[in-house]
Coordinates of C-alpha atoms and ligand atoms in Angstrom, one line a residue:
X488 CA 18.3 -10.7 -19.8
X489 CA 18.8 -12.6 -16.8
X490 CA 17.2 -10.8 -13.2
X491 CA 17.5 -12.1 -9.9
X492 CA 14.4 -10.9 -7.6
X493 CA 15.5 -10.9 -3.6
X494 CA 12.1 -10.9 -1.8
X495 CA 8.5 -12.7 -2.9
X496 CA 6.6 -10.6 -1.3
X497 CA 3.7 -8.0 -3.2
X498 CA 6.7 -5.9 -4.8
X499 CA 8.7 -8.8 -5.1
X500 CA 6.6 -11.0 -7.0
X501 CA 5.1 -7.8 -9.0
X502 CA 8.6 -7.3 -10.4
X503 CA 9.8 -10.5 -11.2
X504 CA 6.1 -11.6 -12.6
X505 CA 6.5 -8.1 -15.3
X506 CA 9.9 -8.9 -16.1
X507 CA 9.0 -12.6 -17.1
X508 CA 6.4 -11.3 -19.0
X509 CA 8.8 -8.6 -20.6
X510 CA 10.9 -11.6 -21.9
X511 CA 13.6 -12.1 -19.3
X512 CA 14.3 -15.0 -17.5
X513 CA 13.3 -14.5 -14.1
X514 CA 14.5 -16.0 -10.3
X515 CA 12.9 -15.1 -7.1
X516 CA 14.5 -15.7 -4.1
X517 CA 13.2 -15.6 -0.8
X518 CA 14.5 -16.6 2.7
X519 CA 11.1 -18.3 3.8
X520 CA 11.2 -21.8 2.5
X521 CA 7.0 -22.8 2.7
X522 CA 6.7 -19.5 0.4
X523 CA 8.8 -20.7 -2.2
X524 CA 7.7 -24.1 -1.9
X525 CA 3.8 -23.0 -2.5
X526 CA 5.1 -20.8 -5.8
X527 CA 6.9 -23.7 -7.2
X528 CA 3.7 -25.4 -6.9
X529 CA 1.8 -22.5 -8.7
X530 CA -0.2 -21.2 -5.6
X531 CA 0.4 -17.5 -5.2
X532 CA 0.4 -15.9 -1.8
X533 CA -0.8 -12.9 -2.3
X534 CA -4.3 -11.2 -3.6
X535 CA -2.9 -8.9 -6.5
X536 CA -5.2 -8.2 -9.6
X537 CA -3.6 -10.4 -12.7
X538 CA -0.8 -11.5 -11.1
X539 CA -1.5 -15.3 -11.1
X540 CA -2.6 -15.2 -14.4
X541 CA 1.2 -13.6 -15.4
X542 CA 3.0 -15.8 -12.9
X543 CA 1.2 -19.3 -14.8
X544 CA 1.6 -17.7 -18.0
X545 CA 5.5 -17.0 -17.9
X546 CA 5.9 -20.4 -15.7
X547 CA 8.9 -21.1 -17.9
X548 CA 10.8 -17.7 -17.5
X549 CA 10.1 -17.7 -14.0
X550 CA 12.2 -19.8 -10.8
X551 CA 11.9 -19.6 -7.4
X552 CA 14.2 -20.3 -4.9
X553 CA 16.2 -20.2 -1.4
X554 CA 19.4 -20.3 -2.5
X555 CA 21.1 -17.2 -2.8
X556 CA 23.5 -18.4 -5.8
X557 CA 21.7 -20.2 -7.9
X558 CA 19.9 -17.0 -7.7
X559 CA 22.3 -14.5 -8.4
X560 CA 24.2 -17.3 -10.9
X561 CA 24.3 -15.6 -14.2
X562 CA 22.3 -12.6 -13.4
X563 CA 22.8 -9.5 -15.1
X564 CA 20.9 -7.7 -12.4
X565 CA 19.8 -8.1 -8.8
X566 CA 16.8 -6.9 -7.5
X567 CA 16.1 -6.0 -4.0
X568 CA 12.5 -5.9 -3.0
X569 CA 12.7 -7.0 0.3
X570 CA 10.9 -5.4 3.4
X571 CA 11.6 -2.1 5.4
X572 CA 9.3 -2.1 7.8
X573 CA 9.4 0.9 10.1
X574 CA 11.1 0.3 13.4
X575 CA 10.3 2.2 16.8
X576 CA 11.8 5.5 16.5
X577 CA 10.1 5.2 12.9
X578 CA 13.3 4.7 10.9
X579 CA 13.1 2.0 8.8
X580 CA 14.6 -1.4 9.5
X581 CA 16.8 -2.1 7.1
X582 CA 17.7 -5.5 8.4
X583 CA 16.7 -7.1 5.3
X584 CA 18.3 -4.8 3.2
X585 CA 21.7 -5.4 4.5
X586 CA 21.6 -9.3 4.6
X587 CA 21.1 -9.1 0.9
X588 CA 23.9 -6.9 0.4
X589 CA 26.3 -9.3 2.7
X590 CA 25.4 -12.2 0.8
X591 CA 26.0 -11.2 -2.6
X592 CA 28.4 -13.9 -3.6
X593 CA 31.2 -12.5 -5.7
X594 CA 31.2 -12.7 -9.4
X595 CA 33.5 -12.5 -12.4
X596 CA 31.6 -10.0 -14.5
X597 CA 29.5 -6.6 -13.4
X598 CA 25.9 -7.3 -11.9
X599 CA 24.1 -4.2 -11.0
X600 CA 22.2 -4.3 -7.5
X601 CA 18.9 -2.2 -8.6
X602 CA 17.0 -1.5 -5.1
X603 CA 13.3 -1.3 -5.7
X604 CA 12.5 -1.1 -1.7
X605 CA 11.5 1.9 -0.2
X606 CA 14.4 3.5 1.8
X607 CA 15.9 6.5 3.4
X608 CA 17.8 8.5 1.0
X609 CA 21.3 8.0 1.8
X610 CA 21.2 4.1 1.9
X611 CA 22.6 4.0 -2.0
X612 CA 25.4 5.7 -1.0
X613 CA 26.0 3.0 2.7
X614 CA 25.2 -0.1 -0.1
X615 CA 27.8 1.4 -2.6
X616 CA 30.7 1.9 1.0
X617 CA 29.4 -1.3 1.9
X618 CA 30.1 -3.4 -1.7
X619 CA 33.2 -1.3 -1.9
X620 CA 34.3 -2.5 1.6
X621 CA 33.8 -6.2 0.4
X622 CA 36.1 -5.3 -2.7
X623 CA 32.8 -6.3 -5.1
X624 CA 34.0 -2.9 -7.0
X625 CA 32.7 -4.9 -10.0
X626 CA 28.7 -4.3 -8.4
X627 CA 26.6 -1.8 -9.6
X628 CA 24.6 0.3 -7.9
X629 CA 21.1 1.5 -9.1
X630 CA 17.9 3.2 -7.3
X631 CA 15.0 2.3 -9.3
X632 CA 12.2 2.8 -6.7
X633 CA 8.3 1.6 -7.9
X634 CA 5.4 3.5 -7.9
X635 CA 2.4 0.6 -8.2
X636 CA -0.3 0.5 -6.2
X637 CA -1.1 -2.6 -4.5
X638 CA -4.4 -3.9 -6.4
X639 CA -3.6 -2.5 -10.0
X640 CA 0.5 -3.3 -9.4
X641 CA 0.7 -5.7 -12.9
X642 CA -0.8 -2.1 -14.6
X643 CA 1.4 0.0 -13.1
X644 CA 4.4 -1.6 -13.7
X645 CA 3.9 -2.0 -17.3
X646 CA 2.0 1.0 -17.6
X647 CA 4.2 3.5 -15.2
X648 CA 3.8 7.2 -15.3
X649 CA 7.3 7.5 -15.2
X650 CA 10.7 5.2 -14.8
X651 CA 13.2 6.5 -12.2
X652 CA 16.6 5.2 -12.3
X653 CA 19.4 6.6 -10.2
X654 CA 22.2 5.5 -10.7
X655 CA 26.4 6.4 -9.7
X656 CA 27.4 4.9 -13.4
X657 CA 25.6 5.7 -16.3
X658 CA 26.4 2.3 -17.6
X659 CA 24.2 0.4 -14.5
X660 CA 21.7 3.1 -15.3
X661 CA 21.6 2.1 -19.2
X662 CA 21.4 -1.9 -18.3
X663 CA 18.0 -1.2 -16.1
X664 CA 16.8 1.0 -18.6
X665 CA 17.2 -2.1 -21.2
X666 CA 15.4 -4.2 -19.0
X667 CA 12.6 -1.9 -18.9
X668 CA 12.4 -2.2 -22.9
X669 CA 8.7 -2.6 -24.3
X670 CA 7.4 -0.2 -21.5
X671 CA 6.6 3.5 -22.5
X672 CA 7.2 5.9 -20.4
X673 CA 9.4 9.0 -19.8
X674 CA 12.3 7.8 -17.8
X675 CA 14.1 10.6 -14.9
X676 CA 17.9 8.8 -15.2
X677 CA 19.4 11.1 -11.9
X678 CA 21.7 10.6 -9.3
X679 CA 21.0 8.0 -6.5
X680 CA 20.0 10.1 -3.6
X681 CA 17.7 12.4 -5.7
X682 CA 15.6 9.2 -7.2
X683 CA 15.7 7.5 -3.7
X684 CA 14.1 11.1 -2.5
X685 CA 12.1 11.1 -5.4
X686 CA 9.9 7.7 -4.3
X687 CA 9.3 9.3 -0.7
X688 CA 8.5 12.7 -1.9
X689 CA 5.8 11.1 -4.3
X690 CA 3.9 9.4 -1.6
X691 CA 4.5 12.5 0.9
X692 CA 2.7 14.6 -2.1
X693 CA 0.0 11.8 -2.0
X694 CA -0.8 11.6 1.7
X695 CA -0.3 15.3 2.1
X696 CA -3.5 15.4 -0.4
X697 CA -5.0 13.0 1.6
X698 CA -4.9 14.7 4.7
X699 CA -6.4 18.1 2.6
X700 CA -9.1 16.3 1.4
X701 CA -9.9 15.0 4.4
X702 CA -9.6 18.5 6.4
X703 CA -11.6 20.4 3.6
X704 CA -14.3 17.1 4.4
X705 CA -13.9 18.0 8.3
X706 CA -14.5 22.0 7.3
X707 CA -17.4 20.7 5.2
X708 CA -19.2 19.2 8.0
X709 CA -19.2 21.9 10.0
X710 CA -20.3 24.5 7.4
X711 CA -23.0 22.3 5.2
X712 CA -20.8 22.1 2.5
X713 CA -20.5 19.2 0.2
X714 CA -16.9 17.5 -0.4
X715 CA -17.5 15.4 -3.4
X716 CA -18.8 18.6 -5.3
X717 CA -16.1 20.3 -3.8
X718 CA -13.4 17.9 -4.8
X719 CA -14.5 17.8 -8.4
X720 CA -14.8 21.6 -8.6
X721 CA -10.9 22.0 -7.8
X722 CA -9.9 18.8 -9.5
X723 CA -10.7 20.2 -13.0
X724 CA -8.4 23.1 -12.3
X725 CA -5.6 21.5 -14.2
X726 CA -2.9 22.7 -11.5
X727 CA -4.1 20.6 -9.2
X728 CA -6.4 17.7 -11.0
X729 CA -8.6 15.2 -9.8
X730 CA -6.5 12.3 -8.2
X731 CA -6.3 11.6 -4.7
X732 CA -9.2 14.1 -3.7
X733 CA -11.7 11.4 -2.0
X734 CA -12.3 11.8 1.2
X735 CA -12.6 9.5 3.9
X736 CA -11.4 8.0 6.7
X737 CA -7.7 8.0 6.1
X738 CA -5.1 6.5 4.5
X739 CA -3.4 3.1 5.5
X740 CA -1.7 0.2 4.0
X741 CA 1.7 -0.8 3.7
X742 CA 3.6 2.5 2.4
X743 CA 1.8 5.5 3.2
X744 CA 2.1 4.9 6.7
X745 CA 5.2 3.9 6.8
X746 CA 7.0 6.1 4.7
X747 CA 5.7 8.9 5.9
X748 CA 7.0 8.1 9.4
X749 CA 10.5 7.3 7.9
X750 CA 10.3 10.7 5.7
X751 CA 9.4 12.4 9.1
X752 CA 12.3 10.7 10.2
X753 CA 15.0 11.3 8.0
X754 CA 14.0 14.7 8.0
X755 CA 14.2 14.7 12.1
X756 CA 17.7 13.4 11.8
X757 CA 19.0 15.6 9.8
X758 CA 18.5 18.4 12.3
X759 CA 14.5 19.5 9.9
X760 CA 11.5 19.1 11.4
X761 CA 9.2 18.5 8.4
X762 CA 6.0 20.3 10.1
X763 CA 3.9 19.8 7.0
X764 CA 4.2 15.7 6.8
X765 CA 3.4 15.8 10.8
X766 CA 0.4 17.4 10.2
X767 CA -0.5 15.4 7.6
X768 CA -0.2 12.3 9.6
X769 CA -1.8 13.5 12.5
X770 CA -4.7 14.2 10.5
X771 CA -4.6 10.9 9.5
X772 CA -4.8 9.7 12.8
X773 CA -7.6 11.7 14.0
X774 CA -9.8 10.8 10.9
X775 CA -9.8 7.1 11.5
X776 CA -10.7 8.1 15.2
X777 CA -13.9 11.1 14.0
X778 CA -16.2 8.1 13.5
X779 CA -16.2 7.2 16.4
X780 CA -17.9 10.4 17.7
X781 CA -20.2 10.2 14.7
X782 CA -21.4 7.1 16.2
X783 CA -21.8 8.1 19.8
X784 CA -23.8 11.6 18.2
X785 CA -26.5 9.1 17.1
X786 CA -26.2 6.2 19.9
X787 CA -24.8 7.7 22.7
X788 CA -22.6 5.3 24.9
X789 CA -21.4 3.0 22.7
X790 CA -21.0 0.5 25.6
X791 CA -22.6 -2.9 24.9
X792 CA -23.4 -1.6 21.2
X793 CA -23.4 -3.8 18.1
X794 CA -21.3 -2.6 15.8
X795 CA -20.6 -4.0 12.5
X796 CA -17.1 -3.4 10.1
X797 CA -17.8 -3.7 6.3
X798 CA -14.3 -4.3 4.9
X799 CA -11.1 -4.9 6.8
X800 CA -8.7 -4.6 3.7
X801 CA -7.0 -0.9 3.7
X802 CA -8.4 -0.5 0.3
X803 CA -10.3 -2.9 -2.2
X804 CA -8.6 -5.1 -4.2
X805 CA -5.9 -6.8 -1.9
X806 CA -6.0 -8.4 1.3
X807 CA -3.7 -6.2 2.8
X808 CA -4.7 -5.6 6.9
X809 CA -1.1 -3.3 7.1
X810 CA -2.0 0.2 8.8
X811 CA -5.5 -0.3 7.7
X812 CA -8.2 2.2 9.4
X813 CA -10.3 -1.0 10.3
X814 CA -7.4 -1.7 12.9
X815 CA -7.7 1.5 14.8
X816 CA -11.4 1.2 14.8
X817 CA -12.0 -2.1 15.9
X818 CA -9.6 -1.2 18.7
X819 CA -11.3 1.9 19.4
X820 CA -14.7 0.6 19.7
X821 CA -13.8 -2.1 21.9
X822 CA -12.1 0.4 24.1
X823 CA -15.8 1.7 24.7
X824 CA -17.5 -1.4 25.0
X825 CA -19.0 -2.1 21.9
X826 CA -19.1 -5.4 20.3
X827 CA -17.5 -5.4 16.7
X828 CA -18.5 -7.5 14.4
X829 CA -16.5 -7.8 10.8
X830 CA -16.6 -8.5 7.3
X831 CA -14.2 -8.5 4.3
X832 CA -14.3 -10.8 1.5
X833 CA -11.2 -11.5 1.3
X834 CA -8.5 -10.2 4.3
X835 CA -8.4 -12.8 6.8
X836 CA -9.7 -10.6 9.8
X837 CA -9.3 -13.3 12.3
X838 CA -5.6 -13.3 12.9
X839 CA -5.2 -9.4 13.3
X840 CA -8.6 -8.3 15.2
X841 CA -9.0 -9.7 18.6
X842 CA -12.3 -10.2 20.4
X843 CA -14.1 -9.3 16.6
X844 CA -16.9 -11.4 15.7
X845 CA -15.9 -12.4 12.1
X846 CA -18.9 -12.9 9.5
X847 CA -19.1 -15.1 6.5
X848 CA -20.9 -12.4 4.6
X849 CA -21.8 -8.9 5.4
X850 CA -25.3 -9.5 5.8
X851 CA -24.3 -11.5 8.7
X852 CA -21.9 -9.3 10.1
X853 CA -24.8 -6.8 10.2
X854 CA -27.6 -9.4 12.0
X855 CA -28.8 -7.3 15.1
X856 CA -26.1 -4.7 14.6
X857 CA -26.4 -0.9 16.2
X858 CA -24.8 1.1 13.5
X859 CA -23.0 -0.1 10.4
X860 CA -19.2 1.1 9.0
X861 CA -18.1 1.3 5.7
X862 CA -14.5 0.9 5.9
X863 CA -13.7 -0.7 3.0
X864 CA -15.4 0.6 -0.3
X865 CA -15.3 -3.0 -1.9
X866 CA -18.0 -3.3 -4.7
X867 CA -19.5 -6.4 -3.4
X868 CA -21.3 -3.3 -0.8
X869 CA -22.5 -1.5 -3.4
X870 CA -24.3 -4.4 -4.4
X871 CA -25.2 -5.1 -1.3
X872 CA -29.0 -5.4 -0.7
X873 CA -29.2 -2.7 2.0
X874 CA -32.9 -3.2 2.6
X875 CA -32.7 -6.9 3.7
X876 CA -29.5 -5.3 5.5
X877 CA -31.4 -2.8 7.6
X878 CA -33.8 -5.3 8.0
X879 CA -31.6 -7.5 9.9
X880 CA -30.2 -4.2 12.2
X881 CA -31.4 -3.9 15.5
X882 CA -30.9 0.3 14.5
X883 CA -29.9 1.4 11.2
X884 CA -27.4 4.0 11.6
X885 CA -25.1 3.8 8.7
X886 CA -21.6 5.5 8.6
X887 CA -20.1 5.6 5.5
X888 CA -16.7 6.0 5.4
X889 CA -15.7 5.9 1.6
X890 CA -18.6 7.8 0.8
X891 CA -19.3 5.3 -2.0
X892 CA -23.2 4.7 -1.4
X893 CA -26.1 7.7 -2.2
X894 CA -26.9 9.1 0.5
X895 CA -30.7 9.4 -0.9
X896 CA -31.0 6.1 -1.5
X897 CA -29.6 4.6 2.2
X898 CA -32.1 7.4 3.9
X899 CA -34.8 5.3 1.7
X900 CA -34.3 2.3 3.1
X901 CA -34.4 4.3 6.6
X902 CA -30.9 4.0 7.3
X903 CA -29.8 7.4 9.8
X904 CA -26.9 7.7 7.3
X905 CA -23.3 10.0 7.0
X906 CA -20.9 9.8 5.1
X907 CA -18.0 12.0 5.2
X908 CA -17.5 16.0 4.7
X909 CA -21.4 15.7 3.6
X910 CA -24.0 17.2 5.1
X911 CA -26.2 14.7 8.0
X912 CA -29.6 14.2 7.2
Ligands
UGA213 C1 0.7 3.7 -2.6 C2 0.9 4.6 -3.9 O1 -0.3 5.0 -4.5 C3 1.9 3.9 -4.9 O2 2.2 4.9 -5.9 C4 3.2 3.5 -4.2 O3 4.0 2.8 -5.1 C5 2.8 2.6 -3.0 O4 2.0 3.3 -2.1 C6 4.1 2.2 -2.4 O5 4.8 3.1 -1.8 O6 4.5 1.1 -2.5 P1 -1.0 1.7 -2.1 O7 -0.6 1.9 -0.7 O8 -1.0 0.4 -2.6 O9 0.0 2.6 -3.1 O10 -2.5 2.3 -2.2 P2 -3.2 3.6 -2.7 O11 -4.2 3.2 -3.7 O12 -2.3 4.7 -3.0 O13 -4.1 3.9 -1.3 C7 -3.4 4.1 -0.1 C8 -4.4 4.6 0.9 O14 -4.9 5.9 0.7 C9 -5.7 3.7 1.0 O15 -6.0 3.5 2.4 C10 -6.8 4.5 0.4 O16 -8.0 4.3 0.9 C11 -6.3 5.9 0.7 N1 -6.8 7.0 -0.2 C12 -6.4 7.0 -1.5 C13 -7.7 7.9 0.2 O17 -8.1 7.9 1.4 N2 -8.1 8.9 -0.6 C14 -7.7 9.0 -1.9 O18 -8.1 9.9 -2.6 C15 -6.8 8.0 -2.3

């Protein structure tokens, strides 16, 4: 089949990449001109796991262009993967959204407009008025919202838990389903609102989990309880399983965040105030923020203080800086004086963080250094060679904040180290 992709950005090129490599003949279209011009010369601009390996592979199923017809010419469906960001009052902007759906040139046969970015429920239904209005009657209308995970994306498309295609005519719901052929999985075919609903309610269940884990870690501290025992012993009840139980400090990136503010939102206009997801995200906030006091606890003031930031990404795997906890921190610690020094091997910390010493390794980052913080639990730390690292500390205070190193082992080399929802030394 033929697809048109309208956005090259991480869901984008995910998208287009795993439908070349499903068999179709793929064009991406994006507004920014140097993007397009770097893919057509085989440079990808993004960090995803596999992804360069699929775009080269399916070079010749795959275009990429500006143009919106040559685009859309011949396409049996349009893909919309462009960006939502969240605007002030934490709606999000759907700017980008509606360009797409204004430019759609018209066509003599039935294209069906699948949206794969995240929005409010209720947008299908505005698109649909909004095609209708333009007399493109011959449009259709599908909600097929994603589920990947930045860093594992090219396994999560082709490996999804589950397909959700909403759709107002069966018939644009059958033609996406086609195009998903050769990947197994149970598919929900429902109407438009309920599988736009379904995408935020997925990552509200996620964050809200999140959040728990991270209270239960809080609880833990204060009783001497241990959280990773804890987490496994009510992950293996099967009702609630093992996923999304690791506690730290907090969730970011370029979703979570956001859609939980425009869930909030939604809810909020409607006249329902969702008092569960505000919870959760003001938990969120405070957890990025409860290292800081772990610090102070151990060094006092932190005025003048060294501190060093191991990992900016919001996870591992991607160079994605949106929403991540390493943000609020740096900020935070310059608010009381300290000097932050960072290090991340691949998110280019130097354009977001301000005033933040940026390392070439994390040894480096950690030369004369106060305290250490995990942010990021990237394996290169694991590996790290903490003695030589506590070596190079003025003190060795060591806050982990993905609980990814044994505790044992850092208090061996000396470090004065916590993680979180474990018990201090
Ligand atoms: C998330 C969802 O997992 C995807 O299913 C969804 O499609 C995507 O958002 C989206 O809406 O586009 P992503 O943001 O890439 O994917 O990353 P996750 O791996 O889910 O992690 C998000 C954040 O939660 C990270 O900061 C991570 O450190 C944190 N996290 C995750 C925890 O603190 N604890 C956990 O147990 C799991």
């Amino acid at each position: 089949m033929r697809v048109a992709v309208f956005g090259a950005g991480y869901v984008g090129l995910v998208t287009g990449a795993c439908f070349a490599e499903l068999g179709h003949d793929v064009v991406v279209r994006d507004i920014l001109e140097e993007k397009i011009d770097a893919l057509r010369r085989g440079e990808v601009p993004i960090h995803e796991e596999g992804l360069d390996e699929l775009l080269e592979r399916n070079g010749a199923r795959l275009r990429f262009t500006t143009d919106v017809d040559e685009s859309v010419e011949g396409a049996e469906v349009v893909y919309v993967a462009v960006g939502t960001p969240p605007t002030y009052s934490g709606d999000a902007d759907l700017s980008a959204v509606w360009t797409v759906v204004d430019e759609l040139p018209r066509a003599d046969r039935r294209i069906v407009v699948a949206m794969k970015s995240t929005v409010p429920v209720g947008t299908g239904r505005t698109v649909r008025r909004r095609l209708d209005e333009r007399g493109l009657e011959n449009v259709g209308y599908v909600s097929n919202p994603e589920f990947t995970a930045e860093g594992t994306a090219v396994r999560d498309f082709m490996h999804p838990d589950r397909l959700v295609i909403g759709a107002f005519d069966p018939a644009d719901a059958e033609v996406v389903e086609r195009l998903h052929a050769g990947i197994d999985a149970p598919v929900i075919r429902c109407d438009v609102a309920s599988a736009e609903m379904i995408k935020l309610a997925a990552n509200a269940a996620l964050v809200t989990r999140i959040s728990f884990i991270n209270e239960i870690a809080n609880v833990c501290e204060a009783t001497g309880a241990d959280v990773i025992t804890v987490a496994e012993g009510i992950g293996l009840d099967r009702r609630i399983g093992p996923a999304f139980l690791r506690a730290g400090i907090g969730f970011g990136g370029s979703c979570f965040p956001k859609d939980s503010l425009a869930l909030k939102q939604l809810a909020a206009n409607s006249g329902y105030s969702f008092q569960l997801l505000n919870a959760v995200i003001e938990v969120n906030e405070l957890q990025k923020r409860r290292v800081i006091g772990k610090l102070e606890r151990r060094l006092g003031s932190l005025r003048g203080k060294k501190v060093a930031l191991l990992g900016l990404a919001f996870k591992p795997g991607t160079d994605d800086m949106r929403e991540a906890p390493s943000l609020v921190l740096a900020g935070r610690l310059q608010a009381e004086g300290a000097e932050v020094s960072a290090w991340d091997p691949v998110a280019d910390g130097s354009v977001l963080l301000d005033g933040v010493r940026i390392a070439g390794s994390a040894l480096e980052a950690l030369d004369g250094a106060d305290a250490a913080i995990l942010v990021t639990e990237w394996p290169e730390l694991r590996e790290l060679d903490w003695a030589e690292a506590g070596a190079r500390m003025r003190k060795r205070v060591l806050i982990d904040g993905r609980n990814m190193l044994d505790p044992a082992e850092m208090r061996g080399y000396g470090f004065d180290y916590e993680g979180i929802g474990r018990a201090a030394e």
